[in-house]
PDB file of C-alpha atoms and ligand atoms in Angstrom:
ATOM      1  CA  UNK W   1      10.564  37.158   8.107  1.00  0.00           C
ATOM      2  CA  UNK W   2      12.022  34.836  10.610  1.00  0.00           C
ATOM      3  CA  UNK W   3      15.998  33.795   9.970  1.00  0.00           C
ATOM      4  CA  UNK W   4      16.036  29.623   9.825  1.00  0.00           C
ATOM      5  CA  UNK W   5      19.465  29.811  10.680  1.00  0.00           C
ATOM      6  CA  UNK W   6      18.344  31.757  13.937  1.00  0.00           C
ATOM      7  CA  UNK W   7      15.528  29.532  14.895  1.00  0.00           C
ATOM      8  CA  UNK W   8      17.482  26.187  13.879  1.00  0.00           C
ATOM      9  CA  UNK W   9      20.935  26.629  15.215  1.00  0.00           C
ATOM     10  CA  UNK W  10      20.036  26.194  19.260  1.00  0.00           C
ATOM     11  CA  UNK W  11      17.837  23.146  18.395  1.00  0.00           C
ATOM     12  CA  UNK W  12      20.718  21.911  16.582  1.00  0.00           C
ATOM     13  CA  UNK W  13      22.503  22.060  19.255  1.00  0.00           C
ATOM     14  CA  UNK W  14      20.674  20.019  21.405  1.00  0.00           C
ATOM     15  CA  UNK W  15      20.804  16.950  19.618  1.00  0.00           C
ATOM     16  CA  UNK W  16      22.719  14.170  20.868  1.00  0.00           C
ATOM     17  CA  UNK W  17      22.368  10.677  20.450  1.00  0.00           C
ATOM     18  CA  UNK W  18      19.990  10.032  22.606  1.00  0.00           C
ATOM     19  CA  UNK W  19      17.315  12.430  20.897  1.00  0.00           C
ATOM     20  CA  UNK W  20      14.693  10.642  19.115  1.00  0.00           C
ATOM     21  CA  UNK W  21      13.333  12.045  16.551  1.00  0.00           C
ATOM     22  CA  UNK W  22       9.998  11.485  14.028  1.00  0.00           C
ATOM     23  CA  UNK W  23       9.855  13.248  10.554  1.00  0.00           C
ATOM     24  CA  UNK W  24       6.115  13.536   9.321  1.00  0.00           C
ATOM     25  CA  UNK W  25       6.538  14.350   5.572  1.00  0.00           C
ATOM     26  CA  UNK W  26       4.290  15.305   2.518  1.00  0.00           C
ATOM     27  CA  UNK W  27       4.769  16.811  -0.911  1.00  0.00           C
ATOM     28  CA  UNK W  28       6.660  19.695  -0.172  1.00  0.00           C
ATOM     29  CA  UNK W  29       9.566  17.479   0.617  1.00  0.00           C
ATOM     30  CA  UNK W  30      10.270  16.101  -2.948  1.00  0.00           C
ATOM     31  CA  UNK W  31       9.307  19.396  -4.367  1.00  0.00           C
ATOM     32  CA  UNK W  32      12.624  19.989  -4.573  1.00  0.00           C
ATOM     33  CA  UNK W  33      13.169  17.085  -6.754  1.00  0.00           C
ATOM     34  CA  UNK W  34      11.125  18.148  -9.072  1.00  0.00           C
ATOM     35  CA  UNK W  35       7.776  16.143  -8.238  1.00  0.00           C
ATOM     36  CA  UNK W  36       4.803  18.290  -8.191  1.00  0.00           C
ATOM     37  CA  UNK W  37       2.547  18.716  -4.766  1.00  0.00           C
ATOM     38  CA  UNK W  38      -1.061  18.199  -4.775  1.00  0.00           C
ATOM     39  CA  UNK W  39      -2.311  21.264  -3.750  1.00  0.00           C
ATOM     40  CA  UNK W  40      -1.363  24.981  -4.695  1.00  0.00           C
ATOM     41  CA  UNK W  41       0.011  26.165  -7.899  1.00  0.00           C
ATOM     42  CA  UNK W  42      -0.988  25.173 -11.753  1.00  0.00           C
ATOM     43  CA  UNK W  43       1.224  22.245 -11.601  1.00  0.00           C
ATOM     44  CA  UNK W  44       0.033  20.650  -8.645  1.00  0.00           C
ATOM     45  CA  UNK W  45      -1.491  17.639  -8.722  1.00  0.00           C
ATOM     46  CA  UNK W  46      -5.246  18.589  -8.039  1.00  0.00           C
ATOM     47  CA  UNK W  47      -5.110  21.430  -9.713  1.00  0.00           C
ATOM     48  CA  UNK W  48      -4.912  19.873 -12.599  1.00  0.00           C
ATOM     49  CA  UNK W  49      -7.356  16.428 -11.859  1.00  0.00           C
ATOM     50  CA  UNK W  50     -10.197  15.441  -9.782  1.00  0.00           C
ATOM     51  CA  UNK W  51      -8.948  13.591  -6.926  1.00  0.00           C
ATOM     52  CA  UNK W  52     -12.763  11.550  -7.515  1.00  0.00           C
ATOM     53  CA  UNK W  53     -12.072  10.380 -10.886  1.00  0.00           C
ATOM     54  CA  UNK W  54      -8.711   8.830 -10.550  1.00  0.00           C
ATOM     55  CA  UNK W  55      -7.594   7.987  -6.351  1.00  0.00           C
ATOM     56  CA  UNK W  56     -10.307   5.957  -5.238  1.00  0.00           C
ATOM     57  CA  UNK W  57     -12.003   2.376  -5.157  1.00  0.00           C
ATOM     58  CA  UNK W  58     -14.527   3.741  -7.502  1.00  0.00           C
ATOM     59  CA  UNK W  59     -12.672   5.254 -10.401  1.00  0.00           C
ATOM     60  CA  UNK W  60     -10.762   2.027 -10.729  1.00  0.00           C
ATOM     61  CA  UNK W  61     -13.455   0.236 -11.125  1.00  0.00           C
ATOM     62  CA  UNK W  62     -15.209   1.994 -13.415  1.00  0.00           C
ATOM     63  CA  UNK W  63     -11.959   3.005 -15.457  1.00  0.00           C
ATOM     64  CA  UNK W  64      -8.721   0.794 -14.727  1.00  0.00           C
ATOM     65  CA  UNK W  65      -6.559   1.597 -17.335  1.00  0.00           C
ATOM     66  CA  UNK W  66      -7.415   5.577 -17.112  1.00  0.00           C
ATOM     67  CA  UNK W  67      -6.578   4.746 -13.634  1.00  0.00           C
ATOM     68  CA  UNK W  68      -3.154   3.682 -14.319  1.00  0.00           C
ATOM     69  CA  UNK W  69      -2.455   5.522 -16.790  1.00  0.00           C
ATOM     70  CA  UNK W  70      -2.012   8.277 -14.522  1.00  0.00           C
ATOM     71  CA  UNK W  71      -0.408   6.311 -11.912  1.00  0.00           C
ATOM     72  CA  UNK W  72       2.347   5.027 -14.710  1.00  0.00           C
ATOM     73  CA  UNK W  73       2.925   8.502 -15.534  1.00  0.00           C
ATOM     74  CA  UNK W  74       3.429   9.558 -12.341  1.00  0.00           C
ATOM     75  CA  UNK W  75       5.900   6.271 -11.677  1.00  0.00           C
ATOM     76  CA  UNK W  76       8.445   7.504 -14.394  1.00  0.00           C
ATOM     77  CA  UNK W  77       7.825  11.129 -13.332  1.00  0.00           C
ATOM     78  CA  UNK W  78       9.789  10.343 -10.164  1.00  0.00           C
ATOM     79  CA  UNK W  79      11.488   7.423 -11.330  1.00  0.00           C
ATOM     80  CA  UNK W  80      13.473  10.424 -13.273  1.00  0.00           C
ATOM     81  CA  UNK W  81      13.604  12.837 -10.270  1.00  0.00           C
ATOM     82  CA  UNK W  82      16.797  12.259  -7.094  1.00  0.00           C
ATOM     83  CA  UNK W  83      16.037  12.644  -3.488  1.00  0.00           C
ATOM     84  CA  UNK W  84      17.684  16.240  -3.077  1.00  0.00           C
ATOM     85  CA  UNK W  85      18.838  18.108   0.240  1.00  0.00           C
ATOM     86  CA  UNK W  86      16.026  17.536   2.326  1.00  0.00           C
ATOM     87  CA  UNK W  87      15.763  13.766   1.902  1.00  0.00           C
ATOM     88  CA  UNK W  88      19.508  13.740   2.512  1.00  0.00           C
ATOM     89  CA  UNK W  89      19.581  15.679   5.775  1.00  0.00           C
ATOM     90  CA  UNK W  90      17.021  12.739   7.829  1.00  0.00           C
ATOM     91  CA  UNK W  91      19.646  10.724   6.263  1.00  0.00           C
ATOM     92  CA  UNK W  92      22.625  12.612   8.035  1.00  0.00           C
ATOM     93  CA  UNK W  93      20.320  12.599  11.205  1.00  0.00           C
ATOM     94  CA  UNK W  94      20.062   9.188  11.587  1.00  0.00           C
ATOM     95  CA  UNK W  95      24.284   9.704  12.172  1.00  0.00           C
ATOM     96  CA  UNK W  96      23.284  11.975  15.331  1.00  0.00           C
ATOM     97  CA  UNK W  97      20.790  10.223  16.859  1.00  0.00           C
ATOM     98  CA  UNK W  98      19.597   6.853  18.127  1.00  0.00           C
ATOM     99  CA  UNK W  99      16.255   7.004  16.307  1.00  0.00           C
ATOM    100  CA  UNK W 100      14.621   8.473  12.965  1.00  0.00           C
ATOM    101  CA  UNK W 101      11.250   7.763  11.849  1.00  0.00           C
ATOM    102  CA  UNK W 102      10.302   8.923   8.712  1.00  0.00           C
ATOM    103  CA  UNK W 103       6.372   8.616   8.438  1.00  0.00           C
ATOM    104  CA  UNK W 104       5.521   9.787   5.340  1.00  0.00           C
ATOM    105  CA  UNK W 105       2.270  10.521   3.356  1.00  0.00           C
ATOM    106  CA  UNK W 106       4.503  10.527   0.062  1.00  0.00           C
ATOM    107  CA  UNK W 107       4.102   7.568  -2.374  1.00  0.00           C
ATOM    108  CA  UNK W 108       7.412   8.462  -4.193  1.00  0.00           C
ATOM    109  CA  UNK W 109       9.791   6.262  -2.440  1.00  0.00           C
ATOM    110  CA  UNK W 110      12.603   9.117  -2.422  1.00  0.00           C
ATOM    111  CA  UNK W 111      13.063   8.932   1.219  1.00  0.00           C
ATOM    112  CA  UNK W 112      14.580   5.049   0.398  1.00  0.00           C
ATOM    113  CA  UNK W 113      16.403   5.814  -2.170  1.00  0.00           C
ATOM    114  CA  UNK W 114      18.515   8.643  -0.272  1.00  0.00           C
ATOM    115  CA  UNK W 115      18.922   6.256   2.339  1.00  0.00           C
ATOM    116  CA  UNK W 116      16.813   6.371   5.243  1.00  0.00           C
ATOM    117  CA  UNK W 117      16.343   3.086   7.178  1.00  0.00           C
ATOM    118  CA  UNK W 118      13.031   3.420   9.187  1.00  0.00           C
ATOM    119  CA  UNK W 119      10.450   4.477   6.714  1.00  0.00           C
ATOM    120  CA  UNK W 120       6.522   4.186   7.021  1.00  0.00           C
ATOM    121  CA  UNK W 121       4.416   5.251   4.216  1.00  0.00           C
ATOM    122  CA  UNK W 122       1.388   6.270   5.379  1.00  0.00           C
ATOM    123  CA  UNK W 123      -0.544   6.332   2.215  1.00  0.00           C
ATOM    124  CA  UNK W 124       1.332   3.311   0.582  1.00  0.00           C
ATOM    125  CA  UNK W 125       3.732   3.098  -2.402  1.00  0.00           C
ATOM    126  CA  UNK W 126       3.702   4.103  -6.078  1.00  0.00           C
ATOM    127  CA  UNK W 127       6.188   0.954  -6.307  1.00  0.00           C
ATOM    128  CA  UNK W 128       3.691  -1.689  -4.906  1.00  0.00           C
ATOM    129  CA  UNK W 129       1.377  -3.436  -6.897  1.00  0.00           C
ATOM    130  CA  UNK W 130      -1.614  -5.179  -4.829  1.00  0.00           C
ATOM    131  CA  UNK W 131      -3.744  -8.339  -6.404  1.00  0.00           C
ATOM    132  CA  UNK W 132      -7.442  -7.848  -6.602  1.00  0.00           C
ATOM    133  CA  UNK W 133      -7.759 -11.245  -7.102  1.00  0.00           C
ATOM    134  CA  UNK W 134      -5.779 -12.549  -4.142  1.00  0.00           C
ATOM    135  CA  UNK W 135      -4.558  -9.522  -2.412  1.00  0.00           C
ATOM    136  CA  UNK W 136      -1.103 -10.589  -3.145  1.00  0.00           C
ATOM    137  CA  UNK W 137       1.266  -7.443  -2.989  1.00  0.00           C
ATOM    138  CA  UNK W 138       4.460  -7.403  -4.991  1.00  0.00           C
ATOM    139  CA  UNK W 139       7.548  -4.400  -5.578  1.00  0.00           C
ATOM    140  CA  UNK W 140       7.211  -3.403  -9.047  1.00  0.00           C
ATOM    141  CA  UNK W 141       9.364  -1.067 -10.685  1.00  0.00           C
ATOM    142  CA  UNK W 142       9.021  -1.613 -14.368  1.00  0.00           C
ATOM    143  CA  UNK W 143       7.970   1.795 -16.488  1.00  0.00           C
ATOM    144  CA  UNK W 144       6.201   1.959 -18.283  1.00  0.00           C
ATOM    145  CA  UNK W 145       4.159  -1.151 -16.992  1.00  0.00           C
ATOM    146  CA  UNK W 146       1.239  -2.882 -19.195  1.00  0.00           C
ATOM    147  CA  UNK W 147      -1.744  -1.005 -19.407  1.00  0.00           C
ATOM    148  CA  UNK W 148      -3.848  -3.449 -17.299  1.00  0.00           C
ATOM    149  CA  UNK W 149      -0.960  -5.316 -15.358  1.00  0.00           C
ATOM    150  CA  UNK W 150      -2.161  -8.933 -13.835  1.00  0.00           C
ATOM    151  CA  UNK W 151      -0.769 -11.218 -11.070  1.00  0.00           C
ATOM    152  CA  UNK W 152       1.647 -13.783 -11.899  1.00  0.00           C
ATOM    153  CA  UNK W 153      -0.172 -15.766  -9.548  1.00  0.00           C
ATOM    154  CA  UNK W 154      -3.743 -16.227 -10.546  1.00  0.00           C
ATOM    155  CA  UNK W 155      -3.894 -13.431 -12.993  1.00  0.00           C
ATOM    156  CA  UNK W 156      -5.639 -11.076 -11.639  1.00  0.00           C
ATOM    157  CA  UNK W 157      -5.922  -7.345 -11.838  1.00  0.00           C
ATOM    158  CA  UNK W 158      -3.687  -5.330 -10.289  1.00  0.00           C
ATOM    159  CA  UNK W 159      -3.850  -1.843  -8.586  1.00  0.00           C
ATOM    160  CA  UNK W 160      -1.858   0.372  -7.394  1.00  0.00           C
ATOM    161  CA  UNK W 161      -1.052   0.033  -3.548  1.00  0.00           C
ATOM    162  CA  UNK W 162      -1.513   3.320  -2.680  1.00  0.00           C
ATOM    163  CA  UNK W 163      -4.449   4.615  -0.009  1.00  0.00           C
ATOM    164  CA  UNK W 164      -7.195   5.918  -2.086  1.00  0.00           C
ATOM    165  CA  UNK W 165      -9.915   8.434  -0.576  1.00  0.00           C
ATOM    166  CA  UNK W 166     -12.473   6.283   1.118  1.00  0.00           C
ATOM    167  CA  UNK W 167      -9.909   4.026   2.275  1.00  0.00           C
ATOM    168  CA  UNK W 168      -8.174   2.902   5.296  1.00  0.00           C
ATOM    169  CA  UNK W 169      -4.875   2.976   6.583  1.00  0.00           C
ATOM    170  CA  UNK W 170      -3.021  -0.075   6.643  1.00  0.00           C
ATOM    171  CA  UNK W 171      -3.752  -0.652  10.603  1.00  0.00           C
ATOM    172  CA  UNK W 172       0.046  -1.152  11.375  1.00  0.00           C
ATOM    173  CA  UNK W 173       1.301   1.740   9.553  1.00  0.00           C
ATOM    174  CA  UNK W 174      -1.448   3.227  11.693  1.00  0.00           C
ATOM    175  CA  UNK W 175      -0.331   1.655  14.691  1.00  0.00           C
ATOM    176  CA  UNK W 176       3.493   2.311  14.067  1.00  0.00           C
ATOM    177  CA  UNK W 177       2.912   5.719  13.189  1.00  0.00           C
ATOM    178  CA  UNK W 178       0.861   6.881  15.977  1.00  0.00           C
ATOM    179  CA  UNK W 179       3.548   4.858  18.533  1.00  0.00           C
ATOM    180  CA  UNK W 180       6.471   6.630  16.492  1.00  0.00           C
ATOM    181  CA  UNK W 181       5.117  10.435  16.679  1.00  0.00           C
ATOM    182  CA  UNK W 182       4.180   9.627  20.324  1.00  0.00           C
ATOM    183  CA  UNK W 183       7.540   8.689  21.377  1.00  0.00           C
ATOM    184  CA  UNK W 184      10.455  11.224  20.185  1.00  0.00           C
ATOM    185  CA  UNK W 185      11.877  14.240  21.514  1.00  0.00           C
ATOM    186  CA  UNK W 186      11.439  16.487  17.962  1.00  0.00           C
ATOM    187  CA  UNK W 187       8.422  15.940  15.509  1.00  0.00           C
ATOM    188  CA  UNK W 188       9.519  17.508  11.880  1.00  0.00           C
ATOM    189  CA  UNK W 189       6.857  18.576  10.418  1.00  0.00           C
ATOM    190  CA  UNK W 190       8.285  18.803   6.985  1.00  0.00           C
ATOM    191  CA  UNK W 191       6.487  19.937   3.363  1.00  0.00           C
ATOM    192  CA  UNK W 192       2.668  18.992   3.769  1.00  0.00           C
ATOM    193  CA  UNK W 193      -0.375  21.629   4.244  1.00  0.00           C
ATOM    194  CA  UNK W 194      -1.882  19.307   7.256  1.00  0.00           C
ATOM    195  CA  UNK W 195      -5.239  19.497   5.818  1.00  0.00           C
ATOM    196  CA  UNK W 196      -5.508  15.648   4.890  1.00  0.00           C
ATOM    197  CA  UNK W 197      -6.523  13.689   7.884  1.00  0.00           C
ATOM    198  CA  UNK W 198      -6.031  11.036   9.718  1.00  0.00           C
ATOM    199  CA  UNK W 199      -2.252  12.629   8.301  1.00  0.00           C
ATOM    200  CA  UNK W 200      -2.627  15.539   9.894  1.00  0.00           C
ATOM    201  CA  UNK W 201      -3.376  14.612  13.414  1.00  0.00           C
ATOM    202  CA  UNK W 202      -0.601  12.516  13.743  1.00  0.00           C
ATOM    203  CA  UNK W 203       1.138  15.975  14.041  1.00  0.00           C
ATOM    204  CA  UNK W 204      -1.076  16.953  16.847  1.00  0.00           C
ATOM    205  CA  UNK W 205      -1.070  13.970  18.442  1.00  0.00           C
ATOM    206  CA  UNK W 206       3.248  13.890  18.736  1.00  0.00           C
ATOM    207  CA  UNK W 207       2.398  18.031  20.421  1.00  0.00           C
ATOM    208  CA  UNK W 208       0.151  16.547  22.546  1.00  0.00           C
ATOM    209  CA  UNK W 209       2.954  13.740  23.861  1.00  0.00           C
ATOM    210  CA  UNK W 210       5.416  16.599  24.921  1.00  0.00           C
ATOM    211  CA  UNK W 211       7.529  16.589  21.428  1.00  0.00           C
ATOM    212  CA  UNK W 212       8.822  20.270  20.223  1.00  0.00           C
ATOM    213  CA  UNK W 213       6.898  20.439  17.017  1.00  0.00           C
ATOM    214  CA  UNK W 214       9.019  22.351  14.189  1.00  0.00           C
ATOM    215  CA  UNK W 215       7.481  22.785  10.742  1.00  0.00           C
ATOM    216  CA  UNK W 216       9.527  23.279   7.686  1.00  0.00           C
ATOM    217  CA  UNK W 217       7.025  24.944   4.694  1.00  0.00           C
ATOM    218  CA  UNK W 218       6.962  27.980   2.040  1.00  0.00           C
ATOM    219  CA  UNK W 219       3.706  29.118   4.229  1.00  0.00           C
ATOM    220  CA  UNK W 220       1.745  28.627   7.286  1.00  0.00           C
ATOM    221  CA  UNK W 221      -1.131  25.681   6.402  1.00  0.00           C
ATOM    222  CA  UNK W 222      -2.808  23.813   8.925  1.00  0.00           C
ATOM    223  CA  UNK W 223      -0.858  22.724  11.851  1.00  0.00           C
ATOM    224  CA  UNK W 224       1.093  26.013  12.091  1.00  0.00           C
ATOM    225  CA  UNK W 225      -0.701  28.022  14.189  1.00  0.00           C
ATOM    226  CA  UNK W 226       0.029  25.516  17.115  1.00  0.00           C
ATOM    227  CA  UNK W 227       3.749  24.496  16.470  1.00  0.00           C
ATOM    228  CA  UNK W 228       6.598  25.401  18.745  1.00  0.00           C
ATOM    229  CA  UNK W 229       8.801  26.983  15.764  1.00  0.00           C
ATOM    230  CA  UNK W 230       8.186  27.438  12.107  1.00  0.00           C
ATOM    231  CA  UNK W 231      10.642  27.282   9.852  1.00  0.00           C
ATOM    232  CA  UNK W 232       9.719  29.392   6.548  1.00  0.00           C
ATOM    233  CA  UNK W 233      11.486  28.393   3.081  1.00  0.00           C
ATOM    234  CA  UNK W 234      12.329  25.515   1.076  1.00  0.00           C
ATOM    235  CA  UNK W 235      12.847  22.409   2.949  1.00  0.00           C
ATOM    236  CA  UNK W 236      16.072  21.546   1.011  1.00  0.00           C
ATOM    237  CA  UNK W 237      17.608  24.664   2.048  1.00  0.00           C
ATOM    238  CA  UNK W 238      16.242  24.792   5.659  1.00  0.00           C
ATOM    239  CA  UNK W 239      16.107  20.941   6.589  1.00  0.00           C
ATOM    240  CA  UNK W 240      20.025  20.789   6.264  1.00  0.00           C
ATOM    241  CA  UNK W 241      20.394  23.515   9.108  1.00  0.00           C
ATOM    242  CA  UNK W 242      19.579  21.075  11.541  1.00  0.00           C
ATOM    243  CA  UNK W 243      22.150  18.573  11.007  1.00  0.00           C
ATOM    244  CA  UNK W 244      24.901  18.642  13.869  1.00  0.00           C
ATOM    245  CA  UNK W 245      28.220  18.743  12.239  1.00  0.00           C
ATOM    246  CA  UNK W 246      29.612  15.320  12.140  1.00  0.00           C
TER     247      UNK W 246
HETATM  248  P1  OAD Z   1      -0.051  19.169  -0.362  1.00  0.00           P
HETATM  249  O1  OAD Z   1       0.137  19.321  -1.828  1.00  0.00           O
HETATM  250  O2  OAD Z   1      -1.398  19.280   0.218  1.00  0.00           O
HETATM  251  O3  OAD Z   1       0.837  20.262   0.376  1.00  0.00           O
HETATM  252  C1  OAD Z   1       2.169  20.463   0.041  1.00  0.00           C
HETATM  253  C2  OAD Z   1       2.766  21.380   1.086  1.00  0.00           C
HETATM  254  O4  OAD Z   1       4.151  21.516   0.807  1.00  0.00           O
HETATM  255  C3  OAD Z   1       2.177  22.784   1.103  1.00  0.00           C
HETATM  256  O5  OAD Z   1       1.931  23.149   2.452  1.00  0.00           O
HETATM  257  C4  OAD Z   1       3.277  23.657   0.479  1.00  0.00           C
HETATM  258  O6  OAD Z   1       3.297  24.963   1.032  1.00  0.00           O
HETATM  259  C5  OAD Z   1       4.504  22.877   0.907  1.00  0.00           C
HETATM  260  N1  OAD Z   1       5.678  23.047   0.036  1.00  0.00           N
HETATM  261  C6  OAD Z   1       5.719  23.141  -1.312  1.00  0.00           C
HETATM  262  N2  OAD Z   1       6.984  23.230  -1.755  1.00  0.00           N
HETATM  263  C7  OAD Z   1       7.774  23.175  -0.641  1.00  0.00           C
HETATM  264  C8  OAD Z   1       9.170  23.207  -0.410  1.00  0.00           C
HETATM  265  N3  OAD Z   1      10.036  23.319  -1.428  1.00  0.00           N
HETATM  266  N4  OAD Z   1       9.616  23.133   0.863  1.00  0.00           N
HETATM  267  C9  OAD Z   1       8.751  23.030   1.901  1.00  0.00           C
HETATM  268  N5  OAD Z   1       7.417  22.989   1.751  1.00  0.00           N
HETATM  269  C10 OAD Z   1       6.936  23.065   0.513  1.00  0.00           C
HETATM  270  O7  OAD Z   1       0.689  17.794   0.038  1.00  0.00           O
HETATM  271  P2  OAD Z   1       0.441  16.873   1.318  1.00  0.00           P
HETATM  272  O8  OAD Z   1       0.253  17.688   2.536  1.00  0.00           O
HETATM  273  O9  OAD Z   1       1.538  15.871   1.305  1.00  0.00           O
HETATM  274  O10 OAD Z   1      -3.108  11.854  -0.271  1.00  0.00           O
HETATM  275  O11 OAD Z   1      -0.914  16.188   0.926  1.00  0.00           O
HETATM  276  C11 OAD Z   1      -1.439  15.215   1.784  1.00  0.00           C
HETATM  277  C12 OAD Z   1      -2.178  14.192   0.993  1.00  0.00           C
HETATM  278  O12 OAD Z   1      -3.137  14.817   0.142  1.00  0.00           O
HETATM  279  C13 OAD Z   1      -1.318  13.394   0.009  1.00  0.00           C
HETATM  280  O13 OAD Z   1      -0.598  12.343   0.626  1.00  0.00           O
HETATM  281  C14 OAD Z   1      -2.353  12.873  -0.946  1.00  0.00           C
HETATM  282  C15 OAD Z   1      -3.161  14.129  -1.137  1.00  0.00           C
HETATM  283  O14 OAD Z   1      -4.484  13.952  -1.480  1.00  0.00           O
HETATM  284  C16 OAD Z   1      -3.536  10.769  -0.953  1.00  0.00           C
HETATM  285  O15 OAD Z   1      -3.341  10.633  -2.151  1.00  0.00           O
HETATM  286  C17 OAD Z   1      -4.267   9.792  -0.108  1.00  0.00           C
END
């Protein structure tokens, strides 16, 4: 089994503030704070639903208020758990370096609340609610909410404004994304299996750019058998290692 410590300590030391680097982050990373993942295990996520019948266009319209009722469970699920060690240490990077970009395919909002400033959430937010009525988009984070929660605008319905399957990425969370992976020195890969695209080829795409790809996971998944290093073990004990001393 490969030492972290071994394979993180001489990348650590070749941070400086002029490194740029670009965090791609899934489940894995708030696992630690208690927040199930989707995939793997009893508790996860899909395990435990069919992606089909409550995270896309079609569910919602069929069933909205089974539709949120999941989503408002999952809002005070995390609205309960902290950002823990991992969330902290892009924090204590952003200290180090010039630039951090978190992209993230989480909807939890955890990398905010520990702190870090440049944040794109690839798949949206549990904490924004969109119109269907006039697309208006609003923060929300009132649990429980109403069990069919309307615009204060023009009253209509709204949904959750998280990317459903079927759907498209917002075009310049696309655009930022793809410009932020393609530009930095170290791509984290950090607590997602890399089987979801377009997700997962952002990670190929920052390779393909010249970045040194590390991924941080329990297990090899998807992107793994191309990255420079892996980095086996719990991202809240691993992440941490590669944080220069301040
Ligand atoms: P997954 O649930 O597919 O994968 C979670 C990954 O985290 C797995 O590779 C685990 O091995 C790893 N993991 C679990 N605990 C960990 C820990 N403590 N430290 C490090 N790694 C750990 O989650 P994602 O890859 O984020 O999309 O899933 C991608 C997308 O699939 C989600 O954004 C969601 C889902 O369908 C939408 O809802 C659109």
């Amino acid at each position: 089994m490969t030492d972290p410590l071994a394979v993180l300590a001489p990348l650590r030391a070749t941070i400086t503030s002029s490194t740029r680097i670009c965090a791609l982050t899934g489940a894995g990373i708030s696992a630690a704070s208690g927040v199930p993942t989707f995939r793997g295990g009893s508790e996860s996520l899909w395990e435990n639903v069919r992606p089909e019948e409550l995270a896309t266009p079609e569910a919602f319209h069929r069933d909205p208020a089974k539709v949120w009722r999941w989503y408002d469970w999952r809002r005070g699920m995390v609205a309960a758990c902290e950002p823990n060690a991992a969330h902290h240490a892009l924090v204590a990077l952003e200290a180090a370096c010039d630039r951090v970009t978190v992209v993230t395919q989480n909807v939890d909002g955890l990398h905010q609340r520990a702190g870090s400033r440049q944040v794109l959430e690839f798949h949206g937010s549990l904490w924004t609610l969109r119109c269907l009525g006039c697309r208006r988009e609003v923060e929300n984070h009132v649990t429980p909410l109403p069990p069919l929660p309307a615009c204060d605008v023009c009253g209509g319905l709204m949904r959750p404004g998280v990317v459903w399957f079927g759907e498209a990425i917002d075009p310049e969370v696309m655009r930022a994304s793809v410009d932020a992976v393609g530009d930095c020195d170290l791509l984290l890969v950090v607590g997602t299996s890399g089987l979801v695209y377009p997700a997962a080829g952002l990670a190929r795409a920052g390779k393909e750019s010249g970045a040194t790809v590390l991924e941080f996971n329990l297990e090899e998944g998807g992107v793994s058998a191309w990255v420079d290093h892996f980095v086996p073990g719990s991202a809240d004990a691993t992440l941490p290692l590669l944080v220069p001393e301040a």
